[in-house]
Coordinates of C-alpha atoms in Angstrom, one line a residue:
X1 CA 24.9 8.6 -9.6
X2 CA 28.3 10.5 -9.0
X3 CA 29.6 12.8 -6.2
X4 CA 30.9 11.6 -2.6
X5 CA 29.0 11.2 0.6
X6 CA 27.1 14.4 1.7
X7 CA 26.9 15.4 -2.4
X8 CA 25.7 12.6 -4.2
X9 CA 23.8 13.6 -7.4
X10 CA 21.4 11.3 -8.4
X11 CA 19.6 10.8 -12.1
X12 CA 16.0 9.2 -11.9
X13 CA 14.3 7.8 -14.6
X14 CA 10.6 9.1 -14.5
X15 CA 8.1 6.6 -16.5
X16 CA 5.2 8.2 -17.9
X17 CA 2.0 8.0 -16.3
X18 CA -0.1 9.1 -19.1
X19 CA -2.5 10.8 -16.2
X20 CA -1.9 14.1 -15.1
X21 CA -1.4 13.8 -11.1
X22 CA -2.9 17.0 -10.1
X23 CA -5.9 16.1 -11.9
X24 CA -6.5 13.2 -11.7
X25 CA -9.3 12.4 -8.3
X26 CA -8.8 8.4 -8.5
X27 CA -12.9 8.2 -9.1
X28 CA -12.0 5.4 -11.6
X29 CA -14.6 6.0 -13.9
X30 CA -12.1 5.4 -16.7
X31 CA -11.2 2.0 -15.2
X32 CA -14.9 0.9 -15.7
X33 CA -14.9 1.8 -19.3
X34 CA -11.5 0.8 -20.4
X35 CA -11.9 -2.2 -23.2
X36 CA -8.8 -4.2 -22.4
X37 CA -8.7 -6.8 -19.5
X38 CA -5.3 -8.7 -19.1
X39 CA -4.3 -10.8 -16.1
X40 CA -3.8 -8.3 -12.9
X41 CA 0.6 -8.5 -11.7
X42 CA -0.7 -7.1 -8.6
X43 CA -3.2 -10.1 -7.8
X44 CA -0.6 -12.8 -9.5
X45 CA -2.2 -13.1 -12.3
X46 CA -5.1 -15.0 -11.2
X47 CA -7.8 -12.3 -11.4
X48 CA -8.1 -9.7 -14.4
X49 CA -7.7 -6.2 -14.5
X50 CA -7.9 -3.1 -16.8
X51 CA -4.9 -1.5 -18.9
X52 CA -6.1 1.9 -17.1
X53 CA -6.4 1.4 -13.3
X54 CA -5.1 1.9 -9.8
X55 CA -2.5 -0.4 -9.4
X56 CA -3.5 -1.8 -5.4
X57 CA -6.5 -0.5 -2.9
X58 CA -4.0 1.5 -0.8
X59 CA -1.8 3.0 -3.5
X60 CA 0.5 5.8 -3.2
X61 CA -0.5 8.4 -5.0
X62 CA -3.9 6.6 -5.1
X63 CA -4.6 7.5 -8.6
X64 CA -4.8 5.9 -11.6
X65 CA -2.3 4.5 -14.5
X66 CA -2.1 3.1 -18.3
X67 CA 0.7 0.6 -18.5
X68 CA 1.9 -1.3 -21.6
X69 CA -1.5 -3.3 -22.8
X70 CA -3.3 -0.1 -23.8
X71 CA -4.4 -0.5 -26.9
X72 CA -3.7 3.2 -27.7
X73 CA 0.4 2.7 -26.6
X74 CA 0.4 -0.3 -28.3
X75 CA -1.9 0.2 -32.0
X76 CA -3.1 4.0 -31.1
X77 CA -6.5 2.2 -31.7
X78 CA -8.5 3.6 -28.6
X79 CA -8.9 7.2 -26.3
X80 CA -11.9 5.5 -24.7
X81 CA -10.5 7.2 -21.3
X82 CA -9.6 10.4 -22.3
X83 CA -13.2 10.4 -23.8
X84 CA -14.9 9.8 -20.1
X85 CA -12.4 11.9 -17.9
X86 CA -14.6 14.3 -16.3
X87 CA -11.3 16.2 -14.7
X88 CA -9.5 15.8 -18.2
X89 CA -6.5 14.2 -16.2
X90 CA -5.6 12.0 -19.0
X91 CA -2.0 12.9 -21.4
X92 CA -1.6 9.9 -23.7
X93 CA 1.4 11.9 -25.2
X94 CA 3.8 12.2 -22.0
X95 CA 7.3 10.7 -22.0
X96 CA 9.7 9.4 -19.9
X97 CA 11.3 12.2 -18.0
X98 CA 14.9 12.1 -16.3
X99 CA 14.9 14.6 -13.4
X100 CA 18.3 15.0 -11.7
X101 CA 18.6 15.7 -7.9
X102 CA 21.5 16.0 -5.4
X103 CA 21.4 14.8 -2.0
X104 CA 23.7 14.0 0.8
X105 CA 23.0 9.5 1.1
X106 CA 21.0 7.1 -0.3
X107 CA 18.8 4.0 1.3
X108 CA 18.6 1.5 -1.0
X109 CA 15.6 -0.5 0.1
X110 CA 14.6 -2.4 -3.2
X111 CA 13.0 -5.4 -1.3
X112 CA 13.4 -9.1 -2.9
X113 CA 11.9 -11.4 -5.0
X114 CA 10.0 -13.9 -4.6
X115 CA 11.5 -17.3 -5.9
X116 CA 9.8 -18.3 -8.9
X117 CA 9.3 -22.2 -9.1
X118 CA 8.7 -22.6 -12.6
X119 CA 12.6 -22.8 -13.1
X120 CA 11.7 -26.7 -11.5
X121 CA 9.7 -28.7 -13.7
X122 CA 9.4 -31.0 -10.6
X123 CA 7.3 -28.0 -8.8
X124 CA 5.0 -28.4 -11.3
X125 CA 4.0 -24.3 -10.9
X126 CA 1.6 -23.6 -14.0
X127 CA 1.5 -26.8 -15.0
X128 CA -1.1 -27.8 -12.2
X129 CA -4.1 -25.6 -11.5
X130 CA -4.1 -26.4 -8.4
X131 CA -0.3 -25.7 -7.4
X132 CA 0.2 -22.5 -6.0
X133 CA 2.9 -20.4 -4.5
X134 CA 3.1 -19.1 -1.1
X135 CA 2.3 -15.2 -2.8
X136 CA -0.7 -16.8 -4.8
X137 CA -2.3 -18.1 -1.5
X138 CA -1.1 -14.5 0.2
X139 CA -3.2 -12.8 -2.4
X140 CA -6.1 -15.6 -2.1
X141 CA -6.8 -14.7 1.7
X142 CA -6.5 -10.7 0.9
X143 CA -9.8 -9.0 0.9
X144 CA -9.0 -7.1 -2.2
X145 CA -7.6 -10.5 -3.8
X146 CA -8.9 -11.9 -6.6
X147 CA -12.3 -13.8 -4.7
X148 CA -12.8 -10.7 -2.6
X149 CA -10.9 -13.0 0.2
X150 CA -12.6 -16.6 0.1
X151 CA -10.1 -19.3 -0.9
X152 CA -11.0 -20.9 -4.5
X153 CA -9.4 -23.4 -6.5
X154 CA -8.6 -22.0 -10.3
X155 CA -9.7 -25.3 -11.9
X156 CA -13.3 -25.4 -10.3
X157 CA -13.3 -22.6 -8.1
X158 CA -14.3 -24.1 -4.9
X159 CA -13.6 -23.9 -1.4
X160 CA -10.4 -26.4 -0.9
X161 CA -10.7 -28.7 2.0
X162 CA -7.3 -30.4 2.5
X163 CA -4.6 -28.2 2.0
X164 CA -0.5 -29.1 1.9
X165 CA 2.3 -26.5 2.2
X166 CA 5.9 -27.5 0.8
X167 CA 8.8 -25.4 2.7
X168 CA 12.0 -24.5 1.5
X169 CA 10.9 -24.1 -2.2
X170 CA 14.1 -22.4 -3.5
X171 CA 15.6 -22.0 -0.2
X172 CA 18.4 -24.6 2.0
X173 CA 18.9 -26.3 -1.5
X174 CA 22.4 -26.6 -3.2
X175 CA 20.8 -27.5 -6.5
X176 CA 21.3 -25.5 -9.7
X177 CA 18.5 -22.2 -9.8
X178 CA 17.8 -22.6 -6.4
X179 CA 19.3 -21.1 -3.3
X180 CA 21.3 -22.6 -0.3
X181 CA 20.4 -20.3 2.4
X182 CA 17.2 -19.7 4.2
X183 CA 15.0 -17.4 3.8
X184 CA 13.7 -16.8 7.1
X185 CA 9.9 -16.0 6.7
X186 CA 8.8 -19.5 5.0
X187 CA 8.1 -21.5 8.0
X188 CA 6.3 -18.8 9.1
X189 CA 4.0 -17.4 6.9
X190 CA 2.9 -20.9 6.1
X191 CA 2.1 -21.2 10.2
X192 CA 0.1 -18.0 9.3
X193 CA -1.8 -19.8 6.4
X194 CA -2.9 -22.7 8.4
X195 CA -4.1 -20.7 11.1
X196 CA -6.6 -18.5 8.7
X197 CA -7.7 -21.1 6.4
X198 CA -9.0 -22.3 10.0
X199 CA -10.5 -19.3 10.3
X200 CA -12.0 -19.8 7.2
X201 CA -12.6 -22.9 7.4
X202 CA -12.7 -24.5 10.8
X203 CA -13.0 -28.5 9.4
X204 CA -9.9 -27.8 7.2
X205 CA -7.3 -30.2 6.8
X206 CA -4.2 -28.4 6.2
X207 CA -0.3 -30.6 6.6
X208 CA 2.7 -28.3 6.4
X209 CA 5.7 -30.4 4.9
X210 CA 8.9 -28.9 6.3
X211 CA 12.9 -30.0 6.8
X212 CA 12.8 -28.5 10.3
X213 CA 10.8 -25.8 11.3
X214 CA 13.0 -22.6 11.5
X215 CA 10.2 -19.9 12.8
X216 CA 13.1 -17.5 14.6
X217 CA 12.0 -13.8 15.4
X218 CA 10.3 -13.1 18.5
X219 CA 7.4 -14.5 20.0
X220 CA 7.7 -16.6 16.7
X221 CA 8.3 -20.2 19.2
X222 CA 5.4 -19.5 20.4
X223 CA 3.4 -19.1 17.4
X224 CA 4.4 -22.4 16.8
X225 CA 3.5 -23.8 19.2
X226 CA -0.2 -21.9 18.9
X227 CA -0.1 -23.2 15.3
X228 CA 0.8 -27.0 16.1
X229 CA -2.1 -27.2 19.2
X230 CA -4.7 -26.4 16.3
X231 CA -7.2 -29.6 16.0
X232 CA -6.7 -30.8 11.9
X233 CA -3.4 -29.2 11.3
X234 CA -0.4 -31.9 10.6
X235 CA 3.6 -30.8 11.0
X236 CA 5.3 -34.2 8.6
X237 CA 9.1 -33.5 8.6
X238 CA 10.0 -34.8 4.9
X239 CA 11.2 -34.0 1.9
X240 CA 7.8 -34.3 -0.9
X241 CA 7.6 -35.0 -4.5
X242 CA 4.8 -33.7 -6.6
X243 CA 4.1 -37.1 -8.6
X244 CA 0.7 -36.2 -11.0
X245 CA -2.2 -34.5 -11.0
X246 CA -6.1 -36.4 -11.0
X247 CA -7.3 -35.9 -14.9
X248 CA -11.0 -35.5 -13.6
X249 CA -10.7 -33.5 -10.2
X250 CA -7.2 -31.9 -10.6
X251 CA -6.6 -32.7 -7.1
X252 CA -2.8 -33.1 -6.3
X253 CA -1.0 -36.2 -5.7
X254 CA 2.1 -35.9 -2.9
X255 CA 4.5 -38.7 -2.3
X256 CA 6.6 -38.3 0.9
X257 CA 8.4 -40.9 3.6
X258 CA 7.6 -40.8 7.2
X259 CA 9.4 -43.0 10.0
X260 CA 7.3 -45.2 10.8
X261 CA 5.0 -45.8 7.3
X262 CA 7.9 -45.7 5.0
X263 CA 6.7 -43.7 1.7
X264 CA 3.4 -43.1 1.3
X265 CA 1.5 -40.8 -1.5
X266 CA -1.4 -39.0 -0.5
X267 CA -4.1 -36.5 -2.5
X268 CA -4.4 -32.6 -1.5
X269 CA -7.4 -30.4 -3.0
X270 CA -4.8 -27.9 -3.1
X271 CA -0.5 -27.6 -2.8
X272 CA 0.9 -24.2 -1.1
X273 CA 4.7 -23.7 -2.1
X274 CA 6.3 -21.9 0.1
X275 CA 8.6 -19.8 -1.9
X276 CA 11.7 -18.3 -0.3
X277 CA 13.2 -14.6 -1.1
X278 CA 16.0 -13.8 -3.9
X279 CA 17.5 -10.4 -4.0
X280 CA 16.0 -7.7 -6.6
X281 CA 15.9 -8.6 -10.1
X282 CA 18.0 -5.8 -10.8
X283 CA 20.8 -6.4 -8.2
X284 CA 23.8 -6.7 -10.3
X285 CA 22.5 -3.3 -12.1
X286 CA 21.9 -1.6 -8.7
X287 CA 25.2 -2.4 -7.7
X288 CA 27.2 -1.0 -10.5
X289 CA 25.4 2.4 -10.4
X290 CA 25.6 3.1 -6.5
X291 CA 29.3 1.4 -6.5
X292 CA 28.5 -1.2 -3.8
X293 CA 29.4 -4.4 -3.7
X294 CA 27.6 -7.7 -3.5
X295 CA 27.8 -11.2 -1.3
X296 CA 28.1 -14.4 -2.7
X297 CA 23.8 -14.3 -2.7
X298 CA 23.4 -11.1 -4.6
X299 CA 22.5 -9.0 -1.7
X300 CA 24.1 -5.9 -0.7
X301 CA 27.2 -6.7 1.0
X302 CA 27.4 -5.1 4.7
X303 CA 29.8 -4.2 7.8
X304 CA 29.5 -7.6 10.3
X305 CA 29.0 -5.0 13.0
X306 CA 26.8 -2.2 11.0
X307 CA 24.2 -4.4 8.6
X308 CA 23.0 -1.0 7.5
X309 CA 26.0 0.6 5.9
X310 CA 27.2 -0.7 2.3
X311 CA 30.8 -0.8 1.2
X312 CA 30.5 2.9 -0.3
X313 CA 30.4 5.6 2.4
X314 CA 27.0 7.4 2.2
X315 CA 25.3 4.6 1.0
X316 CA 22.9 2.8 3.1
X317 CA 20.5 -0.2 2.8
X318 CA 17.3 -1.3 4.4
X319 CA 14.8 -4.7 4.3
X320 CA 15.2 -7.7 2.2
X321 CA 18.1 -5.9 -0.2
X322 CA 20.3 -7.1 3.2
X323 CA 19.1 -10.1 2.9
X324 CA 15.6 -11.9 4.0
X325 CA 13.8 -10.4 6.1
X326 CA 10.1 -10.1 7.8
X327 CA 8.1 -6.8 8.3
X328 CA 9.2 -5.9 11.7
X329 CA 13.2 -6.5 11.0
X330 CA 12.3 -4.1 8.1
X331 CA 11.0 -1.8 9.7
X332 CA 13.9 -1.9 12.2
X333 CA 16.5 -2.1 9.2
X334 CA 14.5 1.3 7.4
X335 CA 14.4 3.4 11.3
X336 CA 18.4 2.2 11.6
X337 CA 19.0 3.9 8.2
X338 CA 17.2 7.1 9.0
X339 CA 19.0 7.6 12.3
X340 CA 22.5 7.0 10.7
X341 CA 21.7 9.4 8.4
X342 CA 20.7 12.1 10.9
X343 CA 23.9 11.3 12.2
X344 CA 25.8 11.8 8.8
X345 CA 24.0 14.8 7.5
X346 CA 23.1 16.9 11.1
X347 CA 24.9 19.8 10.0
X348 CA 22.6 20.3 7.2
X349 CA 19.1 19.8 9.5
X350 CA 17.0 22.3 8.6
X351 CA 18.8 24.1 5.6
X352 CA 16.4 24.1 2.9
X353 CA 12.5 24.1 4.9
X354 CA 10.8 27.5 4.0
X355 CA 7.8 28.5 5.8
X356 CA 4.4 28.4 4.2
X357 CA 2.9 31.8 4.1
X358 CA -0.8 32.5 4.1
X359 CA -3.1 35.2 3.1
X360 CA -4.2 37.7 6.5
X361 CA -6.7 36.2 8.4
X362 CA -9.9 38.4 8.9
X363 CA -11.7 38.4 12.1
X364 CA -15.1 37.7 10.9
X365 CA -16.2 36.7 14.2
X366 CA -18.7 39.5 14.5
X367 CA -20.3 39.0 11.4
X368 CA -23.3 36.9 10.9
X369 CA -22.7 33.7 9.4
X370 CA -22.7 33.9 5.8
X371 CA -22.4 30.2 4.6
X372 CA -21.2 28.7 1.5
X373 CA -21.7 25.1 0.2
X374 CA -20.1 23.2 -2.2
X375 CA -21.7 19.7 -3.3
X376 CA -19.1 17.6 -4.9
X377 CA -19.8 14.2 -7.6
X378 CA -16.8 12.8 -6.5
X379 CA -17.0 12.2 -10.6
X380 CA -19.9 8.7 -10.7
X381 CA -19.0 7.8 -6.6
X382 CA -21.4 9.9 -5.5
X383 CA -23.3 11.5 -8.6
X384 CA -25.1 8.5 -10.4
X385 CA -26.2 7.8 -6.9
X386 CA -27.4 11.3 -5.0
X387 CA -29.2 13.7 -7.5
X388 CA -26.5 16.6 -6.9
X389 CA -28.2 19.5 -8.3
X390 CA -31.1 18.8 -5.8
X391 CA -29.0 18.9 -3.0
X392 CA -27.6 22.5 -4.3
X393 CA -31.2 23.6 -4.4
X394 CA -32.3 22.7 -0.8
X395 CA -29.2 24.1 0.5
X396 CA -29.9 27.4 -0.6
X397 CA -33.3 27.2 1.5
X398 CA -31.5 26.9 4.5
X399 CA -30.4 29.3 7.3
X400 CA -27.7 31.8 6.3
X401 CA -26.8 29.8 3.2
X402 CA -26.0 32.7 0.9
X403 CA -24.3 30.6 -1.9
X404 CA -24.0 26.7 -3.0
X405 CA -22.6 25.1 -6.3
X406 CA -22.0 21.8 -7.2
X407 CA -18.5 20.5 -8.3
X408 CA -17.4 17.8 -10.3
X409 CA -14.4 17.1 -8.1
X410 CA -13.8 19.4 -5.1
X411 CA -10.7 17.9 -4.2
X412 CA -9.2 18.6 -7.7
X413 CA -6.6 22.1 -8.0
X414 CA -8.8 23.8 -9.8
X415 CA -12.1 22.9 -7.5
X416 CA -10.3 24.0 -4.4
X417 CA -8.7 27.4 -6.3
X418 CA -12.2 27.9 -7.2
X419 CA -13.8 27.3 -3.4
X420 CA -11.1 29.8 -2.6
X421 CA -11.7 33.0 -5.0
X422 CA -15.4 32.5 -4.1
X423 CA -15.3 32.6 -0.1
X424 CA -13.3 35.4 -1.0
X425 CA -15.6 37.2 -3.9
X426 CA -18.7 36.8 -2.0
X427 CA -17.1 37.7 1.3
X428 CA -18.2 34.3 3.2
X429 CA -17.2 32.8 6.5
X430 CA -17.9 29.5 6.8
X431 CA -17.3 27.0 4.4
X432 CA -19.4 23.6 4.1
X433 CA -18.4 20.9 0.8
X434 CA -20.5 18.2 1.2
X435 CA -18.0 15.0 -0.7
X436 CA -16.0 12.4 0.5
X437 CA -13.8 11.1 3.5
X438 CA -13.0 14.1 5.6
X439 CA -10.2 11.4 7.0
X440 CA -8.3 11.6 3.6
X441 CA -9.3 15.6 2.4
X442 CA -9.9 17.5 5.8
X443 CA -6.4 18.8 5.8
X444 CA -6.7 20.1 1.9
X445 CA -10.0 22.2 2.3
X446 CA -8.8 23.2 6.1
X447 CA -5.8 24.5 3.9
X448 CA -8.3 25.6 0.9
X449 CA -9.9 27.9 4.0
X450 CA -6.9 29.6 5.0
X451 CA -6.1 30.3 1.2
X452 CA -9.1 32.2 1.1
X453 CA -8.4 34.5 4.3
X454 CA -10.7 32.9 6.9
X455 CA -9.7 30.9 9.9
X456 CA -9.3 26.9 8.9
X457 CA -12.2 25.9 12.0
X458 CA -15.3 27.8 9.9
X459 CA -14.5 24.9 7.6
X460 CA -17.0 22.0 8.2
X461 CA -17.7 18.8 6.0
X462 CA -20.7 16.4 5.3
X463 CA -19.5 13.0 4.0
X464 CA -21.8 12.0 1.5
X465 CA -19.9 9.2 0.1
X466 CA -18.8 6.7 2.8
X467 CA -22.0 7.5 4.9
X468 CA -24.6 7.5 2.1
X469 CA -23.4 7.0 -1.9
X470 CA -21.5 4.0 -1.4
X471 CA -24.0 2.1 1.7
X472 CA -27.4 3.5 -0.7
X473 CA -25.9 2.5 -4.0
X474 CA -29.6 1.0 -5.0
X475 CA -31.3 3.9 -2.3
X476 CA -31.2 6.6 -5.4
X477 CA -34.3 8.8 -3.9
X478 CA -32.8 8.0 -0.2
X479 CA -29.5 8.5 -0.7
X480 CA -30.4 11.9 -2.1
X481 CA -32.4 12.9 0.6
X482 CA -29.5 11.7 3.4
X483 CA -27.2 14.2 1.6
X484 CA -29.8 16.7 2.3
X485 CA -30.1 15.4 6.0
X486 CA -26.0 15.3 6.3
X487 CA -25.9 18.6 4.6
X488 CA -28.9 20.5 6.5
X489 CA -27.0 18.9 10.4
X490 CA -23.2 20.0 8.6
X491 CA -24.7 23.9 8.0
X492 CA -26.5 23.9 11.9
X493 CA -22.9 23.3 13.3
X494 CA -21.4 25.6 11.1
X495 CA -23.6 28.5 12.6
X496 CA -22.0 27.8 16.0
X497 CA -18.2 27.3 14.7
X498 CA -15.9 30.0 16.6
X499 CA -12.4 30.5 15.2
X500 CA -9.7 28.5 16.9
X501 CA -6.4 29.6 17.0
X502 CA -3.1 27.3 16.5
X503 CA 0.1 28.3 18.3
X504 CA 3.7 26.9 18.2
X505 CA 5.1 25.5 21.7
X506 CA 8.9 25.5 22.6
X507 CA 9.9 21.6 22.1
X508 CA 12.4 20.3 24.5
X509 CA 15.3 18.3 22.3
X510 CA 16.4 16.1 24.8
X511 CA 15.9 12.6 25.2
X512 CA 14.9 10.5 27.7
X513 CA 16.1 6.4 27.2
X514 CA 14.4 4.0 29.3
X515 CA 16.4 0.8 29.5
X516 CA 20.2 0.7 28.8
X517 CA 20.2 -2.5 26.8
X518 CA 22.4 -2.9 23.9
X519 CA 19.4 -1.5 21.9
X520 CA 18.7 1.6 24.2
X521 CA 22.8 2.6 23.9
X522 CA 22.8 2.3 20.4
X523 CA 19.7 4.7 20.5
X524 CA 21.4 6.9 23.1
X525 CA 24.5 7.0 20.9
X526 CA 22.5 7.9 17.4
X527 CA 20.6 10.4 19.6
X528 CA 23.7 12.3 21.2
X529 CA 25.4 12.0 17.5
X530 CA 23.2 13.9 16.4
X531 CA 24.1 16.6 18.7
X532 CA 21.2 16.4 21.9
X533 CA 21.7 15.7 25.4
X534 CA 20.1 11.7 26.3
X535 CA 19.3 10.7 29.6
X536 CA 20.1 7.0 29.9
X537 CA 18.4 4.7 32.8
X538 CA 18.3 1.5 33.5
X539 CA 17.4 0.1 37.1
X540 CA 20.3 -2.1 37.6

């Protein structure tokens, strides 16, 4: 990075994908035939994933990626996916790319890293099956974890019945690898293990281990206090040792003092350590490329009075790269960022938005309807399921259907181009695709429609996957005859669709502040700052 605040130019580093993006539908057909399963980063290793996948449920983009255990990258040994690709979305040949970019600030939100307890021998992390780390246990509850969200053990894989969490693993410590401050979300997040392995299991024995219990935040007192009235869950305030692990049942053996028993050692089915947060592994790099300097921790150093500007004008940080943090104080720190920049770059607002233009609309209002319908595969989702070519054919029986094809993916470039040139070709004016979650693809064919000349509301969709593909999956005949059902109800509407007009409303700039707190006069200051008139009230 070079330049000076308002006209920074940035270089970024593009790794390759190996997929093409605008192809690419996420069906993850190539996931299910790809030969190589290593341990999957994004579930901690426990479960196994594919060297071709989608890297979490809720990924942005959510498509797929080959990363470094392809045995093509690695030996050029396998095109197994390439072979399957219906939408011929994957490029085995791209490169990294360096794209540069200028801009007028930068966030730099890298997050932390969780503290990695294998740099204690005395932790006993990998050693022990059943030791576990505070992220491990995180990804153990998730529902896309690696047990589909029951709690196993990785030696037998059974449901643990006495549980112990170990605070201030890596955090409050002056001992070498480890950190001396705290790290704010331990306490807490083991609170929130406790109270769902109760969910889970309501006869659970679980016994957090902690120095002092230091769950500040809001609200977070009291969800202490919610945490310690729960019947079979111990607070012990003492420093543990891990002392061995049972040969035959790999249960885990604890030795701790207490006040009034002296030291006693006690067995747990299963040990949560409660990792604390380190900055970035990268910190001392990031720091030398945006020119900012460091604390004595490694995270971005900040004004006392602004903990969202760095020591380089123009240059702003956000989340755990200040230091550790939880969600919400995130959140906060990210919303901060944003409105000092509005602040900083206002006199460039709106400089560089163009306006979309569209094709004419035709008034086809008068017309009778003349419906089209596209049946989409969604690649295997909804094609190895619902016969597809069936559903073509009995759409074309029905009332003022004058066209249907199917598509292999009708939310691909090339589908939606082609939905386009045919509405216009065969002069439709209405538009049915009967594929996936109109939640995710509504906007893209509303969009598709308008391309094509014709108002965006004679644009209707059947969702054959969520409703009937993926709840029929061993239905075949069924599931083919409730995309018929779904289609046959989505072309009835579409007869009665009448053309609805959007319009743009004058917005009124100003701001209206309730509350004139030290929060709502920082807002009210950002606000004005950015050059529009606040109204400030507070009642006293």
């Amino acid at each position: 990075m070079k330049g000076e605040v308002g006209k920074f130019e940035v270089t970024l580093r593009r790794k390759p994908r190996y997929i093409i993006e605008d192809k690419c539908t996420g069906c993850t057909v190539c996931v299910e035939y790809c030969p190589v399963v290593y341990p999957d980063q994004y579930n901690q290793e426990i479960s196994k994933n594919k060297a071709i996948h989608v890297y979490f449920a809720q990924a942005i983009p959510l498509i797929t990626y080959i990363d470094e255990s392809c045995l093509y990258l690695k030996e050029e040994k396998c095109k197994i996916c390439q072979a399957v690709c219906k939408a011929d979305a994957i490029d085995l040949k791209q490169t990294e790319e360096f794209v540069d970019i200028k801009v007028g600030a930068v966030i730099l939100a890298a997050g932390v890293e969780p503290f990695d307890p294998k740099v204690k021998e005395e932790y006993h992390y990998g050693e022990f099956a059943n030791v576990v780390t505070g992220m491990d246990f995180e990804r153990l509850l998730g529902s896309t974890g690696p047990y589909g969200g029951e709690i196993l053990r990785a030696s037998d894989l059974k449901h643990p019945h006495k549980i112990a969490w170990l605070s201030c693993i890596g955090s409050r410590r002056v001992t070498e690898g480890e950190n001396s401050y705290c790290s704010m979300v331990c306490c807490t997040y083991s609170q929130k293990h406790a109270i769902l392995t109760k969910d889970h299991d309501a006869t659970a024995e679980c016994t957090i281990f902690h120095n002092d219990v230091r769950s500040y935040g809001k609200d977070f007192e009291r969800y202490v206090d919610r945490t310690q009235a729960l019947e079979g869950i111990r607070f012990i305030r003492s420093y543990v040792s891990i002392v061995r692990e049972d040969p035959v049942t790999k249960n885990v053996i604890l030795r701790y003092s207490t006040p009034d028993e002296g030291v006693k050692e006690e067995e747990f089915d299963m040990v949560v350590l409660a990792v604390g947060l380190a900055p970035p592994k990268n910190y001392l790099e990031m720091a030398e490329k945006f020119g900012i300097e460091l604390n004595e921790h490694g995270f971005a150093k900040t004004d006392l009075t602004n903990p969202i500007q760095t020591t380089k004008p123009g240059i702003f940080v956000s989340g755990g790269f200040q230091g550790p943090l939880d969600i919400p104080e995130s959140v906060f720190s990210a919303s901060g960022a944003g409105s000092q920049i509005g602040e900083l770059l206002d006199y460039r607002r709106g400089n560089l938005s163009t306006e979309r233009i569209y094709p004419e609309e035709k008034d086809v209002s008068a017309e009778e309807p003349k419906i089209g319908v596209f049946v989409c595969h969604c690649g295997a989702n909804i094609g190895r399921i619902v016969n597809v070519p069936e559903v073509v054919e009995y759409a074309l029986t029905l009332p003022n259907v004058v066209y249907a094809q199917e598509q292999l993916f009708s939310c691909a470039t090339n589908s939606a181009q082609e939905i386009s040139d045919k509405t216009r070709e065969l002069g439709l004016n209405r538009v049915i695709i009967s594929a996936c979650s109109p939640r995710t693809l509504e906007p893209l064919f509303r969009d598709t429609v308008r391309e094509a000349g014709i108002n965006q509301y004679y644009y209707e969709m059947a969702n054959i996957r969520e409703h009937n593909s993926w709840v029929h999956q061993k239905e075949k005949e069924e599931a083919t005859q409730k995309a018929k059902d779904l289609t046959r109800m989505s072309v009835a509407r579409a007869r009665m669709l009448q053309p609805l007009q959007e319009f743009d409303l004058p917005v009124n700039n100003n701001a209206l502040i309730v509350g004139g707190g030290v929060a709502g006069m920082v807002c009210a200051l950002s606000i004005a700052e950015q050059g529009h008139e606040v109204y400030l009230i507070e009642k006293a």
